[in-house]
């Protein structure tokens, strides 16, 4: 797995250095046997803006989605929700849930004891188009309305390390995922 080094790690799409972690995203795994054209991109870093304009973005996201659906052994990693490459998975060994979006791409673990509160806060931010911040131990989720949707920023110890815009078209799926997270976390 490649490591991110600010100013040294290059975007696999444009070839230019990525200056800050928050400008980058790491592409998810996929089955290179079924999508060999994407092999050079697997688990590599890209600028978010390069990824947003990448003409093969949907194809890559679909291939990554298919790998998760084919490889997900329910007894190890429960699959609670999936829609268009947006997943809610259980991580029992860590007492956590994993939110994974192959289209974003985005991945974050949510500690089980804080999951219901996070889900409630994210739903409120979407519904009321308001800025909100949610501490999950050393990590923080910050949501802020934008012209095209909601910007989600993940920080660790007050340093932003991931940021993506959830477009208005994807918010219904994210809302359904958060409702499911709330339901699973509370056992209702």
Coordinates of N, CA and C in Angstrom, one line a residue:
X1 N 0.8 -1.2 0.0 CA 0.0 0.0 0.0 C 0.9 1.2 0.0
X2 N 0.6 2.2 -0.9 CA 1.4 3.4 -0.9 C 1.2 4.3 0.3
X3 N 2.2 4.9 0.7 CA 2.1 5.9 1.8 C 2.0 7.3 1.3
X4 N 1.3 8.2 2.0 CA 1.2 9.6 1.5 C 2.3 10.4 2.2
X5 N 3.1 11.1 1.3 CA 4.2 12.0 1.8 C 3.9 13.3 1.2
X6 N 3.5 14.3 2.0 CA 3.1 15.7 1.4 C 4.2 16.2 0.5
X7 N 3.8 16.7 -0.6 CA 4.8 17.3 -1.6 C 5.6 16.3 -2.4
X8 N 5.6 15.0 -2.0 CA 6.4 14.0 -2.7 C 5.4 13.0 -3.4
X9 N 4.3 12.6 -2.8 CA 3.4 11.7 -3.4 C 2.8 12.4 -4.6
X10 N 2.8 11.7 -5.8 CA 2.2 12.3 -7.0 C 0.9 11.7 -7.3
X11 N 0.0 12.5 -7.9 CA -1.3 12.1 -8.4 C -1.1 11.1 -9.6
X12 N -1.6 9.9 -9.5 CA -1.5 9.0 -10.6 C -2.2 9.4 -11.9
X13 N -3.1 10.4 -11.7 CA -3.9 10.8 -12.9 C -3.2 12.0 -13.7
X14 N -2.6 13.0 -12.9 CA -2.0 14.1 -13.6 C -0.5 14.1 -13.4
X15 N 0.1 13.3 -12.5 CA 1.5 13.2 -12.4 C 2.1 14.3 -11.5
X16 N 1.3 15.3 -11.0 CA 1.9 16.4 -10.2 C 1.9 16.0 -8.7
X17 N 2.8 16.6 -7.9 CA 2.8 16.3 -6.5 C 1.5 16.8 -5.8
X18 N 1.2 16.1 -4.8 CA 0.0 16.4 -3.9 C 0.6 17.1 -2.7
X19 N 0.3 18.3 -2.5 CA 0.9 19.1 -1.4 C 0.4 18.7 0.0
X20 N -0.9 18.5 0.1 CA -1.5 18.2 1.5 C -2.4 17.0 1.4
X21 N -2.5 16.3 2.4 CA -3.3 15.1 2.5 C -4.8 15.4 2.2
X22 N -5.3 16.5 2.6 CA -6.7 16.8 2.4 C -7.0 17.0 1.0
X23 N -6.0 17.3 0.1 CA -6.2 17.5 -1.3 C -6.3 16.1 -2.1
X24 N -6.1 15.0 -1.4 CA -5.9 13.7 -2.0 C -7.0 12.8 -1.6
X25 N -7.1 11.7 -2.3 CA -7.9 10.5 -1.9 C -7.1 9.3 -2.4
X26 N -7.3 8.2 -1.7 CA -6.6 7.0 -2.1 C -7.7 6.1 -2.8
X27 N -7.5 5.6 -4.0 CA -8.5 4.8 -4.7 C -8.6 3.5 -4.0
X28 N -9.8 3.0 -4.1 CA -10.1 1.7 -3.4 C -9.6 0.5 -4.2
X29 N -9.6 -0.7 -3.6 CA -9.2 -1.9 -4.2 C -10.3 -2.3 -5.3
X30 N -9.9 -3.0 -6.3 CA -10.8 -3.7 -7.2 C -10.1 -4.9 -7.7
X31 N -10.9 -5.7 -8.4 CA -10.4 -7.0 -9.0 C -9.8 -6.6 -10.3
X32 N -8.4 -6.6 -10.4 CA -7.8 -6.2 -11.6 C -8.0 -7.3 -12.7
X33 N -8.3 -8.5 -12.4 CA -8.6 -9.5 -13.4 C -9.8 -9.2 -14.2
X34 N -10.8 -8.6 -13.5 CA -12.1 -8.2 -14.2 C -12.0 -6.8 -14.8
X35 N -11.1 -6.0 -14.3 CA -10.9 -4.6 -14.8 C -9.4 -4.3 -15.0
X36 N -8.7 -4.9 -15.9 CA -7.3 -4.8 -16.0 C -6.8 -3.4 -16.4
X37 N -7.7 -2.6 -17.1 CA -7.3 -1.2 -17.4 C -7.0 -0.4 -16.2
X38 N -7.7 -0.7 -15.1 CA -7.5 0.1 -13.9 C -6.4 -0.3 -13.0
X39 N -5.7 -1.4 -13.3 CA -4.6 -2.0 -12.5 C -3.6 -0.9 -12.0
X40 N -3.2 0.0 -12.9 CA -2.2 1.0 -12.4 C -2.7 2.0 -11.4
X41 N -4.0 2.1 -11.2 CA -4.6 3.0 -10.3 C -4.9 2.5 -8.9
X42 N -5.0 1.2 -8.8 CA -5.4 0.5 -7.5 C -4.6 1.0 -6.3
X43 N -5.3 1.5 -5.3 CA -4.7 2.0 -4.0 C -3.7 3.1 -4.2
X44 N -3.7 3.8 -5.3 CA -2.9 4.9 -5.5 C -3.6 6.2 -5.1
X45 N -2.8 7.3 -4.9 CA -3.4 8.6 -4.5 C -3.6 9.4 -5.7
X46 N -4.7 10.2 -5.7 CA -5.1 11.1 -6.7 C -5.5 12.4 -6.1
X47 N -5.3 13.6 -6.8 CA -6.0 14.8 -6.3 C -7.5 14.6 -6.4
X48 N -8.2 15.1 -5.4 CA -9.7 15.0 -5.5 C -10.2 15.7 -6.8
X49 N -9.7 16.8 -7.1 CA -10.2 17.5 -8.3 C -9.9 16.7 -9.6
X50 N -8.8 16.0 -9.6 CA -8.5 15.1 -10.8 C -9.5 14.0 -10.9
X51 N -9.7 13.4 -9.7 CA -10.7 12.3 -9.6 C -12.1 12.7 -10.1
X52 N -12.5 13.9 -9.6 CA -13.8 14.4 -10.0 C -14.0 14.6 -11.5
X53 N -12.9 14.9 -12.2 CA -13.0 15.1 -13.7 C -12.5 13.8 -14.4
X54 N -12.2 12.7 -13.8 CA -11.7 11.5 -14.4 C -12.8 10.9 -15.2
X55 N -12.7 10.7 -16.6 CA -13.8 10.2 -17.4 C -14.2 8.8 -17.1
X56 N -13.3 8.0 -16.5 CA -13.6 6.6 -16.1 C -14.0 6.4 -14.7
X57 N -14.3 7.5 -14.0 CA -14.6 7.5 -12.6 C -15.7 6.5 -12.3
X58 N -16.8 6.5 -13.0 CA -17.9 5.6 -12.7 C -17.5 4.2 -12.9
X59 N -16.8 3.9 -14.0 CA -16.3 2.5 -14.2 C -15.4 2.0 -13.1
X60 N -14.5 2.8 -12.6 CA -13.6 2.4 -11.5 C -14.5 2.1 -10.3
X61 N -15.4 3.1 -10.0 CA -16.2 2.9 -8.8 C -17.1 1.7 -8.8
X62 N -17.6 1.4 -10.0 CA -18.4 0.2 -10.2 C -17.6 -1.1 -10.0
X63 N -16.3 -1.1 -10.5 CA -15.5 -2.3 -10.3 C -15.1 -2.5 -8.9
X64 N -14.9 -1.4 -8.2 CA -14.6 -1.5 -6.7 C -15.8 -2.0 -6.0
X65 N -16.9 -1.5 -6.3 CA -18.2 -1.9 -5.7 C -18.4 -3.4 -5.9
X66 N -18.1 -3.9 -7.1 CA -18.3 -5.4 -7.4 C -17.4 -6.2 -6.6
X67 N -16.1 -5.8 -6.4 CA -15.2 -6.5 -5.5 C -15.7 -6.7 -4.1
X68 N -16.2 -5.6 -3.5 CA -16.8 -5.6 -2.2 C -18.0 -6.6 -2.1
X69 N -18.9 -6.5 -3.1 CA -20.0 -7.4 -3.1 C -19.7 -8.8 -3.2
X70 N -18.6 -9.1 -4.0 CA -18.2 -10.5 -4.3 C -17.4 -11.1 -3.1
X71 N -16.6 -10.2 -2.5 CA -15.7 -10.7 -1.5 C -16.1 -10.5 0.0
X72 N -17.3 -10.0 0.2 CA -17.7 -9.7 1.5 C -18.3 -11.0 2.2
X73 N -17.4 -11.6 3.1 CA -17.9 -12.8 3.9 C -18.7 -12.3 5.1
X74 N -20.0 -12.4 5.0 CA -20.9 -11.9 6.0 C -20.5 -12.2 7.4
X75 N -20.0 -13.4 7.7 CA -19.7 -13.7 9.1 C -18.5 -12.9 9.6
X76 N -17.6 -12.4 8.8 CA -16.5 -11.6 9.2 C -16.8 -10.1 9.2
X77 N -17.4 -9.6 8.1 CA -17.7 -8.2 7.9 C -19.2 -8.1 7.5
X78 N -20.1 -7.9 8.5 CA -21.5 -7.8 8.1 C -21.7 -6.6 7.2
X79 N -22.6 -6.8 6.2 CA -23.0 -5.8 5.2 C -24.4 -5.3 5.6
X80 N -24.5 -4.1 6.1 CA -25.8 -3.6 6.6 C -26.5 -2.8 5.5
X81 N -25.7 -2.2 4.6 CA -26.3 -1.3 3.6 C -25.4 -1.2 2.4
X82 N -26.1 -1.1 1.2 CA -25.3 -0.8 0.0 C -26.2 -0.2 -1.0
X83 N -25.8 0.9 -1.6 CA -26.5 1.5 -2.7 C -25.5 2.2 -3.6
X84 N -25.4 1.8 -4.8 CA -24.5 2.5 -5.8 C -23.1 2.7 -5.3
X85 N -22.6 1.7 -4.6 CA -21.2 1.8 -4.1 C -21.0 2.4 -2.8
X86 N -22.1 2.8 -2.2 CA -22.0 3.4 -0.8 C -22.4 2.3 0.2
X87 N -21.4 1.9 1.1 CA -21.6 0.8 1.9 C -21.6 1.2 3.4
X88 N -22.3 0.4 4.2 CA -22.2 0.4 5.6 C -21.8 -1.0 6.0
X89 N -20.6 -1.2 6.5 CA -20.1 -2.5 6.9 C -19.9 -2.5 8.4
X90 N -20.0 -3.7 9.0 CA -19.6 -3.9 10.4 C -18.1 -4.3 10.5
X91 N -17.5 -3.8 11.5 CA -16.1 -4.2 11.8 C -16.1 -4.7 13.3
X92 N -16.6 -5.9 13.5 CA -16.8 -6.4 14.8 C -15.5 -6.4 15.7
X93 N -14.4 -6.8 15.1 CA -13.2 -6.8 15.9 C -12.8 -5.5 16.5
X94 N -13.2 -4.4 15.8 CA -12.9 -3.1 16.3 C -14.0 -2.4 17.0
X95 N -15.1 -3.1 17.1 CA -16.4 -2.5 17.7 C -16.7 -1.2 16.9
X96 N -16.8 -1.3 15.6 CA -17.0 -0.1 14.8 C -17.8 -0.5 13.5
X97 N -18.2 0.6 12.9 CA -18.8 0.4 11.6 C -17.9 1.1 10.5
X98 N -18.0 0.7 9.3 CA -17.2 1.3 8.3 C -18.1 1.9 7.2
X99 N -18.0 3.2 6.9 CA -18.7 3.8 5.9 C -17.7 3.9 4.7
X100 N -18.1 3.4 3.6 CA -17.2 3.3 2.4 C -18.0 3.7 1.2
X101 N -17.4 4.6 0.4 CA -18.1 5.1 -0.8 C -17.1 4.9 -1.9
X102 N -17.3 3.9 -2.8 CA -16.4 3.7 -3.9 C -16.4 4.8 -5.0
X103 N -17.4 5.5 -5.0 CA -17.5 6.6 -6.0 C -16.7 7.9 -5.5
X104 N -16.7 8.1 -4.2 CA -16.1 9.3 -3.6 C -14.7 9.5 -4.0
X105 N -13.8 8.6 -3.8 CA -13.9 7.5 -2.8 C -13.7 8.0 -1.4
X106 N -14.2 7.3 -0.5 CA -14.2 7.7 0.9 C -14.3 6.5 1.7
X107 N -13.6 6.5 2.9 CA -13.7 5.4 3.8 C -13.4 5.9 5.2
X108 N -14.3 5.6 6.2 CA -14.0 6.0 7.6 C -14.7 5.0 8.5
X109 N -14.0 4.7 9.6 CA -14.6 3.9 10.6 C -15.2 4.8 11.7
X110 N -16.3 4.3 12.2 CA -17.1 5.0 13.2 C -17.2 4.1 14.4
X111 N -16.7 4.5 15.6 CA -16.8 3.6 16.8 C -18.3 3.4 17.1
X112 N -18.6 2.1 17.4 CA -20.0 1.7 17.6 C -20.7 2.6 18.7
X113 N -20.0 2.9 19.8 CA -20.7 3.7 20.8 C -21.1 5.1 20.4
X114 N -20.4 5.6 19.3 CA -20.7 7.0 18.9 C -21.5 7.0 17.6
X115 N -21.8 5.8 17.0 CA -22.4 5.8 15.7 C -23.8 6.4 15.7
X116 N -24.7 6.1 16.6 CA -26.0 6.7 16.6 C -26.0 8.2 16.6
X117 N -25.2 8.7 17.5 CA -25.1 10.2 17.6 C -24.6 10.8 16.3
X118 N -23.6 10.2 15.7 CA -23.0 10.7 14.4 C -24.1 10.7 13.4
X119 N -24.8 9.6 13.3 CA -25.9 9.4 12.2 C -26.9 10.5 12.4
X120 N -27.3 10.7 13.6 CA -28.4 11.8 13.9 C -27.8 13.2 13.5
X121 N -26.6 13.5 13.8 CA -26.0 14.7 13.4 C -25.9 14.9 12.0
X122 N -25.5 13.9 11.2 CA -25.3 14.0 9.8 C -26.7 14.2 9.1
X123 N -27.7 13.5 9.6 CA -29.0 13.6 9.0 C -29.5 15.0 9.3
X124 N -29.3 15.6 10.4 CA -29.7 17.0 10.7 C -29.0 18.0 9.8
X125 N -27.7 17.7 9.6 CA -26.9 18.6 8.7 C -27.5 18.6 7.3
X126 N -27.8 17.4 6.8 CA -28.4 17.3 5.5 C -29.8 18.0 5.4
X127 N -30.6 17.7 6.3 CA -32.0 18.1 6.3 C -32.1 19.7 6.5
X128 N -31.2 20.2 7.3 CA -31.3 21.6 7.7 C -30.3 22.5 6.9
X129 N -29.5 21.8 6.1 CA -28.4 22.5 5.3 C -27.6 23.4 6.3
X130 N -27.1 22.8 7.3 CA -26.3 23.5 8.3 C -24.9 22.9 8.5
X131 N -24.0 23.7 9.0 CA -22.7 23.2 9.4 C -22.8 22.5 10.7
X132 N -22.1 21.4 10.8 CA -22.1 20.6 12.0 C -20.8 19.9 12.2
X133 N -20.4 19.6 13.4 CA -19.1 19.0 13.7 C -19.4 17.9 14.7
X134 N -18.8 16.7 14.5 CA -19.0 15.5 15.3 C -17.7 14.9 15.7
X135 N -17.4 14.9 17.0 CA -16.1 14.3 17.5 C -16.4 12.8 17.7
X136 N -15.4 12.0 17.3 CA -15.4 10.6 17.4 C -14.1 10.2 18.0
X137 N -13.8 10.5 19.2 CA -12.5 10.2 19.8 C -11.5 11.3 19.2
X138 N -10.4 10.8 18.6 CA -9.4 11.7 18.0 C -9.8 12.2 16.6
X139 N -10.9 11.6 16.0 CA -11.4 12.0 14.7 C -12.6 12.9 14.8
X140 N -12.7 13.8 13.8 CA -13.9 14.7 13.8 C -14.5 14.7 12.4
X141 N -15.8 14.6 12.3 CA -16.5 14.7 11.0 C -17.1 16.1 11.0
X142 N -16.8 16.9 10.0 CA -17.4 18.2 9.8 C -18.1 18.3 8.5
X143 N -19.4 18.7 8.6 CA -20.2 18.9 7.4 C -20.5 20.3 7.2
X144 N -20.4 20.8 6.0 CA -20.7 22.2 5.7 C -21.4 22.3 4.3
X145 N -22.6 23.0 4.3 CA -23.3 23.2 3.0 C -22.4 23.8 2.0
X146 N -22.6 23.4 0.7 CA -22.0 24.0 -0.4 C -23.0 24.3 -1.5
X147 N -22.6 24.9 -2.6 CA -23.6 25.1 -3.7 C -24.0 23.8 -4.3
X148 N -23.2 22.8 -4.3 CA -23.5 21.6 -5.0 C -23.9 20.4 -4.1
X149 N -23.9 20.7 -2.8 CA -24.2 19.6 -1.8 C -23.7 19.9 -0.4
X150 N -23.0 19.0 0.1 CA -22.4 19.1 1.5 C -20.9 18.7 1.4
X151 N -20.0 19.5 2.0 CA -18.6 19.1 2.0 C -18.4 18.4 3.4
X152 N -17.9 17.2 3.3 CA -17.5 16.4 4.4 C -16.0 16.4 4.6
X153 N -15.6 16.9 5.8 CA -14.1 16.9 6.1 C -13.9 16.1 7.3
X154 N -12.9 15.2 7.1 CA -12.5 14.3 8.3 C -11.2 14.9 8.8
X155 N -11.1 15.0 10.1 CA -9.9 15.5 10.7 C -9.4 14.5 11.8
X156 N -8.2 14.5 12.1 CA -7.6 13.7 13.2 C -6.7 14.7 14.0
X157 N -7.0 14.8 15.2 CA -6.3 15.7 16.1 C -6.2 17.1 15.5
X158 N -7.3 17.6 15.0 CA -7.5 18.9 14.4 C -6.8 19.1 13.1
X159 N -6.3 18.1 12.5 CA -5.6 18.3 11.2 C -6.5 17.5 10.1
X160 N -7.0 18.3 9.1 CA -7.8 17.7 8.1 C -7.0 16.8 7.3
X161 N -7.6 15.6 7.0 CA -6.9 14.6 6.2 C -7.7 14.1 5.0
X162 N -9.0 14.3 5.0 CA -9.8 13.9 3.9 C -11.0 14.9 3.8
X163 N -11.3 15.2 2.5 CA -12.4 16.1 2.3 C -13.1 15.7 1.0
X164 N -14.4 15.6 1.0 CA -15.1 15.3 -0.3 C -16.4 16.0 -0.2
X165 N -16.9 16.3 -1.4 CA -18.2 16.9 -1.5 C -19.2 15.8 -1.8
X166 N -20.3 15.8 -1.0 CA -21.3 14.8 -1.3 C -22.4 15.6 -2.1
X167 N -22.5 15.3 -3.4 CA -23.4 16.1 -4.2 C -24.9 15.9 -3.8
X168 N -25.7 16.8 -4.1 CA -27.2 16.7 -3.8 C -27.7 15.4 -4.3
X169 N -27.3 14.9 -5.5 CA -27.8 13.7 -6.0 C -27.4 12.4 -5.2
X170 N -26.4 12.5 -4.4 CA -26.0 11.4 -3.6 C -26.5 11.5 -2.1
X171 N -27.0 12.6 -1.8 CA -27.5 12.8 -0.4 C -28.6 11.8 0.0
X172 N -29.6 11.5 -0.9 CA -30.6 10.5 -0.4 C -30.0 9.2 0.0
X173 N -29.0 8.7 -0.7 CA -28.3 7.4 -0.4 C -27.6 7.6 0.9
X174 N -26.8 8.7 1.1 CA -26.1 9.0 2.4 C -27.1 9.1 3.5
X175 N -28.3 9.7 3.3 CA -29.3 9.8 4.4 C -29.8 8.4 4.7
X176 N -30.1 7.6 3.8 CA -30.5 6.2 4.0 C -29.5 5.4 4.8
X177 N -28.2 5.6 4.4 CA -27.1 4.9 5.1 C -27.1 5.4 6.6
X178 N -27.2 6.6 6.8 CA -27.1 7.2 8.2 C -28.3 6.7 9.0
X179 N -29.5 6.6 8.4 CA -30.6 6.0 9.1 C -30.4 4.5 9.5
X180 N -29.8 3.8 8.5 CA -29.4 2.4 8.8 C -28.4 2.3 9.9
X181 N -27.4 3.2 9.9 CA -26.4 3.2 10.9 C -27.0 3.5 12.3
X182 N -27.9 4.4 12.3 CA -28.6 4.8 13.6 C -29.4 3.5 14.1
X183 N -30.1 2.9 13.1 CA -30.9 1.7 13.5 C -30.0 0.6 14.0
X184 N -29.0 0.3 13.3 CA -28.1 -0.8 13.7 C -27.4 -0.5 15.0
X185 N -26.9 0.7 15.2 CA -26.2 1.1 16.4 C -27.1 1.1 17.6
X186 N -28.4 1.4 17.5 CA -29.3 1.4 18.6 C -30.0 0.1 18.8
X187 N -29.9 -0.8 17.8 CA -30.6 -2.1 17.9 C -32.1 -2.0 17.7
X188 N -32.5 -1.0 17.0 CA -34.0 -0.8 16.7 C -34.3 -1.2 15.3

